[in-house]
Short mmCIF file of C-alpha atoms in Angstrom, two decimals:
data_model
loop_
_atom_site.label_atom_id
_atom_site.label_comp_id
_atom_site.label_asym_id
_atom_site.label_seq_id
_atom_site.Cartn_x
_atom_site.Cartn_y
_atom_site.Cartn_z
CA MET A 1 206.69 126.69 159.55
CA ILE A 2 209.62 125.26 158.41
CA GLN A 3 208.01 122.98 155.48
CA ALA A 4 206.17 126.32 154.36
CA GLU A 5 209.56 127.97 153.96
CA GLN A 6 211.22 125.28 152.34
CA SER A 7 208.14 124.75 149.45
CA THR A 8 208.30 128.88 149.10
CA ASN A 9 212.19 128.53 148.50
CA HIS A 10 211.61 125.32 146.26
CA ILE A 11 209.22 127.67 144.03
CA GLU A 12 211.21 130.23 143.95
CA ALA A 13 214.10 128.22 142.88
CA VAL A 14 212.14 126.95 139.90
CA LEU A 15 210.91 130.31 138.99
CA ASN A 16 214.41 131.68 138.76
CA THR A 17 215.48 127.99 136.81
CA GLU A 18 216.45 129.28 133.48
CA ILE A 19 214.89 127.65 130.84
CA GLN A 20 216.77 125.45 128.53
CA HIS A 21 215.95 124.87 125.02
CA GLU A 22 218.27 122.98 122.63
CA HIS A 23 217.95 120.84 119.42
CA THR A 24 217.53 117.06 120.23
CA LEU A 25 218.31 114.06 117.90
CA TYR A 26 214.94 112.46 118.95
CA ALA A 27 211.56 114.31 118.72
CA GLU A 28 209.97 115.22 122.17
CA PRO A 29 206.66 113.96 123.07
CA ILE A 30 203.83 116.16 123.39
CA PHE A 31 201.20 114.03 125.00
CA THR A 32 199.86 110.37 124.23
CA ILE A 33 196.93 108.39 123.28
CA GLY A 34 196.67 105.80 125.44
CA LYS A 35 199.92 104.31 125.69
CA PHE A 36 200.99 105.32 122.17
CA PRO A 37 203.53 108.85 122.46
CA VAL A 38 202.47 111.81 119.71
CA THR A 39 205.82 113.78 119.21
CA ASN A 40 205.99 116.99 117.69
CA SER A 41 207.91 115.88 114.79
CA LEU A 42 204.38 113.55 114.02
CA LEU A 43 202.19 116.27 114.69
CA ASN A 44 203.97 118.21 112.36
CA THR A 45 203.41 115.07 109.72
CA TRP A 46 199.54 115.38 110.42
CA LEU A 47 199.80 119.05 109.57
CA VAL A 48 201.01 118.41 106.36
CA ILE A 49 198.76 115.47 105.69
CA PHE A 50 196.10 117.71 106.14
CA ILE A 51 197.36 120.22 104.27
CA VAL A 52 197.93 117.86 100.95
CA ALA A 53 194.75 116.43 101.67
CA ALA A 54 192.42 120.11 101.76
CA PHE A 55 194.54 121.43 98.86
CA CYS A 56 193.92 118.45 96.72
CA LEU A 57 190.11 118.50 97.46
CA PHE A 58 189.63 122.05 96.97
CA PHE A 59 192.18 122.15 94.19
CA ARG A 60 190.48 119.34 92.29
CA SER A 61 187.08 121.14 91.41
CA ARG A 62 188.63 123.82 90.18
CA ILE A 63 190.66 122.08 87.28
CA LYS A 64 189.82 123.82 83.79
CA ILE A 65 190.35 123.01 79.98
CA ILE A 66 191.77 126.36 79.87
CA PRO A 67 193.84 126.98 83.11
CA GLY A 68 194.39 129.40 85.26
CA ARG A 69 197.31 130.99 86.91
CA VAL A 70 197.92 128.32 89.83
CA GLN A 71 197.11 125.69 87.47
CA ASN A 72 199.38 126.49 85.14
CA ILE A 73 202.22 126.83 87.71
CA ILE A 74 201.35 123.26 88.86
CA GLU A 75 201.59 122.11 85.73
CA ALA A 76 204.56 123.77 84.67
CA VAL A 77 205.87 121.83 87.78
CA ILE A 78 204.89 118.65 86.99
CA GLU A 79 205.89 118.76 83.27
CA SER A 80 209.14 119.88 84.40
CA LEU A 81 209.33 116.99 86.55
CA LEU A 82 208.24 114.63 83.97
CA ASP A 83 211.24 115.82 81.75
CA ILE A 84 213.34 114.94 84.79
CA PHE A 85 212.32 111.80 85.22
CA ASP A 86 212.02 110.56 81.31
CA SER A 87 216.02 111.47 81.80
CA ILE A 88 216.02 108.37 84.23
CA THR A 89 213.48 106.52 82.92
CA GLY A 90 214.40 106.36 79.74
CA SER A 91 210.51 106.61 78.38
CA ARG A 92 207.71 108.70 78.72
CA ALA A 93 205.26 106.09 79.72
CA LYS A 94 207.42 104.21 82.46
CA THR A 95 207.65 107.78 83.94
CA LEU A 96 203.48 108.37 83.96
CA LYS A 97 203.51 104.75 85.63
CA TYR A 98 206.07 105.86 88.29
CA PHE A 99 205.35 109.41 88.52
CA PRO A 100 202.44 109.83 91.37
CA PHE A 101 204.14 107.02 93.78
CA VAL A 102 207.45 108.99 93.11
CA PHE A 103 205.55 112.83 93.06
CA SER A 104 203.54 111.75 96.16
CA PHE A 105 207.15 111.64 98.04
CA PHE A 106 208.46 114.73 96.90
CA VAL A 107 205.15 116.46 97.91
CA PHE A 108 205.22 115.17 101.46
CA ILE A 109 209.10 115.86 101.63
CA LEU A 110 208.90 119.02 100.60
CA LEU A 111 206.24 120.25 102.72
CA ASN A 112 208.05 118.84 106.07
CA ASN A 113 211.19 120.28 104.77
CA TRP A 114 209.52 124.16 104.44
CA LEU A 115 207.09 124.00 107.23
CA GLY A 116 210.51 123.34 109.84
CA ILE A 117 211.53 126.50 109.21
CA LEU A 118 208.22 128.64 109.10
CA PRO A 119 208.11 131.46 112.59
CA GLY A 120 206.58 129.46 115.24
CA VAL A 121 207.82 125.81 114.48
CA GLY A 122 210.15 125.23 117.04
CA SER A 123 209.52 128.60 118.69
CA ILE A 124 206.03 127.74 120.24
CA GLY A 125 205.47 125.22 122.79
CA LYS A 126 205.47 124.26 126.36
CA ILE A 127 207.57 124.41 129.67
CA ILE A 128 208.12 121.06 131.32
CA MET A 129 209.99 120.10 134.53
CA GLU A 130 212.85 117.69 134.18
CA ASN A 131 215.28 117.06 137.18
CA GLY A 132 214.51 120.22 138.27
CA ASN A 133 215.21 122.18 135.18
CA LYS A 134 212.95 124.09 132.78
CA ILE A 135 212.66 122.52 129.27
CA PHE A 136 211.17 124.05 126.26
CA VAL A 137 209.40 121.86 124.14
CA PRO A 138 208.28 123.04 121.01
CA PHE A 139 204.78 121.83 120.03
CA PHE A 140 205.72 121.42 116.09
CA ARG A 141 209.27 120.06 114.84
CA GLY A 142 210.37 119.26 110.93
CA GLY A 143 208.85 115.76 110.47
CA THR A 144 211.92 115.05 108.26
CA ALA A 145 214.32 116.34 110.95
CA ASP A 146 213.31 113.05 112.46
CA LEU A 147 214.71 109.98 111.91
CA ASN A 148 211.74 107.92 112.75
CA THR A 149 210.26 109.79 109.84
CA THR A 150 212.90 109.41 107.29
CA LEU A 151 213.50 105.92 108.20
CA ALA A 152 209.77 104.95 107.39
CA LEU A 153 209.87 106.92 104.04
CA ALA A 154 212.85 105.26 103.27
CA ILE A 155 211.88 101.25 103.91
CA ILE A 156 208.38 102.18 101.81
CA ALA A 157 210.63 103.77 99.10
CA VAL A 158 212.65 100.81 99.06
CA VAL A 159 209.71 97.67 99.52
CA PHE A 160 207.58 99.28 96.69
CA SER A 161 210.77 99.37 94.57
CA HIS A 162 210.53 95.48 94.70
CA ILE A 163 206.91 95.48 94.66
CA PHE A 164 206.90 96.92 91.55
CA SER A 165 210.15 94.82 90.62
CA ILE A 166 207.68 91.36 90.98
CA THR A 167 204.59 93.34 89.50
CA THR A 168 206.82 94.12 86.39
CA LEU A 169 209.32 91.25 85.91
CA GLY A 170 207.73 88.28 87.45
CA VAL A 171 208.95 86.54 90.47
CA TRP A 172 211.20 83.72 88.88
CA LYS A 173 213.34 86.91 87.02
CA TYR A 174 212.98 89.09 90.42
CA ILE A 175 214.38 86.10 92.47
CA ASN A 176 217.60 85.38 90.05
CA LYS A 177 218.05 89.19 90.62
CA PHE A 178 219.68 88.41 94.14
CA ILE A 179 220.23 84.48 93.96
CA ASN A 180 220.89 83.67 91.00
CA PHE A 181 219.90 80.22 90.41
CA LYS A 182 219.49 80.94 86.41
CA ALA A 183 223.55 80.69 86.63
CA LEU A 184 224.06 77.52 88.90
CA ILE A 185 221.59 75.69 86.66
CA GLU A 186 223.55 76.63 83.53
CA ILE A 187 227.08 75.40 84.92
CA PRO A 188 226.50 71.69 84.06
CA LYS A 189 224.85 72.35 80.82
CA LYS A 190 227.18 74.52 79.21
CA ILE A 191 230.49 73.35 80.86
CA ILE A 192 231.79 71.19 78.14
CA LYS A 193 231.25 73.88 75.56
CA GLU A 194 232.56 76.94 77.84
CA PRO A 195 234.71 75.93 80.42
CA ALA A 196 235.29 79.64 81.48
CA ILE A 197 232.04 79.84 82.81
CA LEU A 198 232.87 77.88 85.99
CA ILE A 199 234.42 81.33 87.14
CA ILE A 200 231.83 83.69 85.37
CA ASN A 201 228.66 82.12 86.89
CA PRO A 202 229.97 81.93 89.97
CA ILE A 203 230.87 85.62 90.51
CA LYS A 204 227.32 86.23 89.05
CA VAL A 205 226.19 84.81 91.97
CA PHE A 206 228.16 86.26 94.35
CA VAL A 207 227.32 89.61 92.73
CA GLY A 208 223.70 89.16 93.54
CA LEU A 209 224.16 88.37 97.09
CA ILE A 210 225.91 91.76 96.76
CA GLU A 211 222.88 93.32 95.90
CA ILE A 212 220.96 91.80 98.62
CA VAL A 213 223.23 93.69 101.15
CA GLY A 214 223.29 96.83 98.95
CA GLU A 215 219.22 96.85 99.03
CA PHE A 216 219.97 97.59 103.15
CA ALA A 217 222.19 99.87 102.34
CA LYS A 218 219.78 102.02 100.22
CA VAL A 219 217.55 102.54 103.31
CA ILE A 220 220.20 104.08 105.07
CA SER A 221 221.91 106.11 102.74
CA LEU A 222 218.14 107.56 102.02
CA SER A 223 217.11 107.73 105.69
CA PHE A 224 220.54 109.49 107.26
CA ARG A 225 221.12 112.03 103.89
CA LEU A 226 217.80 113.43 104.55
CA PHE A 227 217.95 113.26 108.26
CA GLY A 228 220.94 114.93 108.10
CA ASN A 229 220.55 117.47 106.20
CA ILE A 230 217.12 118.97 107.57
CA PHE A 231 218.26 118.39 111.25
CA ALA A 232 221.27 120.27 110.69
CA GLY A 233 219.84 123.51 108.85
CA GLU A 234 217.35 123.32 111.59
CA VAL A 235 220.28 123.54 114.40
CA LEU A 236 221.97 126.17 112.08
CA LEU A 237 219.03 128.51 111.96
CA ALA A 238 218.45 127.95 116.09
CA SER A 239 222.12 129.12 116.26
CA MET A 240 222.26 131.84 113.88
CA ALA A 241 219.19 133.45 115.55
CA THR A 242 220.40 132.89 119.26
CA LEU A 243 223.39 135.05 117.80
CA VAL A 244 221.65 137.84 116.47
CA ALA A 245 217.60 137.37 116.52
CA PHE A 246 216.69 140.02 113.66
CA GLY A 247 218.28 139.70 110.32
CA LEU A 248 221.38 137.22 110.27
CA PRO A 249 218.85 134.14 109.95
CA ILE A 250 217.12 135.66 106.73
CA PRO A 251 219.64 134.65 104.69
CA PHE A 252 219.91 131.07 105.84
CA MET A 253 216.43 130.58 105.54
CA LEU A 254 216.54 131.16 102.19
CA LEU A 255 219.03 128.74 101.76
CA GLU A 256 217.21 126.23 103.91
CA ILE A 257 214.51 126.33 101.33
CA LEU A 258 216.50 126.13 98.58
CA VAL A 259 217.94 122.90 100.73
CA GLY A 260 214.82 121.70 101.29
CA LEU A 261 213.59 121.65 97.72
CA ILE A 262 216.92 119.72 96.64
CA GLN A 263 216.49 117.25 99.07
CA ALA A 264 213.05 116.35 98.43
CA LEU A 265 213.78 116.35 94.62
CA ILE A 266 216.82 113.79 95.14
CA PHE A 267 214.80 111.85 97.23
CA SER A 268 212.10 111.30 94.45
CA ILE A 269 214.73 111.13 92.07
CA LEU A 270 216.92 108.01 94.05
CA ILE A 271 213.36 106.13 94.53
CA LEU A 272 212.75 106.06 90.86
CA VAL A 273 216.22 105.43 89.99
CA TYR A 274 215.99 102.32 92.60
CA ILE A 275 212.60 101.48 90.73
CA THR A 276 213.99 101.81 87.27
CA LEU A 277 217.10 99.46 88.21
CA ASN A 278 214.59 96.78 89.81
CA THR A 279 212.32 96.87 87.13
CA THR A 280 215.23 96.17 84.40
CA GLU A 281 215.91 92.41 83.32
CA GLU A 282 219.41 91.00 84.15
CA GLU A 283 220.42 91.25 80.68
CA HIS A 284 220.17 94.73 80.10
#
């Protein structure tokens, strides 16, 4: 009898517990595949991949020599991006060479940014019990609002910028951009005619070593910039919706749409800048 009353009181306490929902820096797990946890940000990322793949398969068979309305819009966007990228590479040939890689980042990041502010994303989920508290866990969370996603994107971008550098310059010139063996070899050859080489070339070697540190800084800068802006935007929208659910969040949603576009463009431009720098010979 006593146990029945205790369990009844426990159930009533659980039912009366207020549901807590707060934005966490980490993505919440929804389910597991074996021992692999699938988080709400990962689900959102999979949804983006599905949307891109479905659109490409659908649109591929509908490309025409005389473009329709949708094809005209897409071509105008691509042409505008090509013009922007030309100002960075200085050559349409270089732009076309790296455009598919950079444009893929742009589309992927843009969709992740925008999906994170759609109605239902962040508000549809499940309730779990944790330490006697009801915790609301959304099924979807913006992929770029998860540091794991932005860090992975940054690592892929920087690593491939080095791969492009090796394929363009060759292994020897690539290595000398960071560990300047060429400058060290020149010292005994030119020291008699150019004594200043004893000062200049060691500086070149030191600058190359600093470049190595700079490559790690690129990863940190890319990942935290994108994550910080998108995560802060989602927190802002949640805060405005808490104050006034109707009307007030709309201007901020429009602002976040613009921020999502700008952040995707900035990330893509920085990738192209890194590729252009890494594929340019030291003398230039």
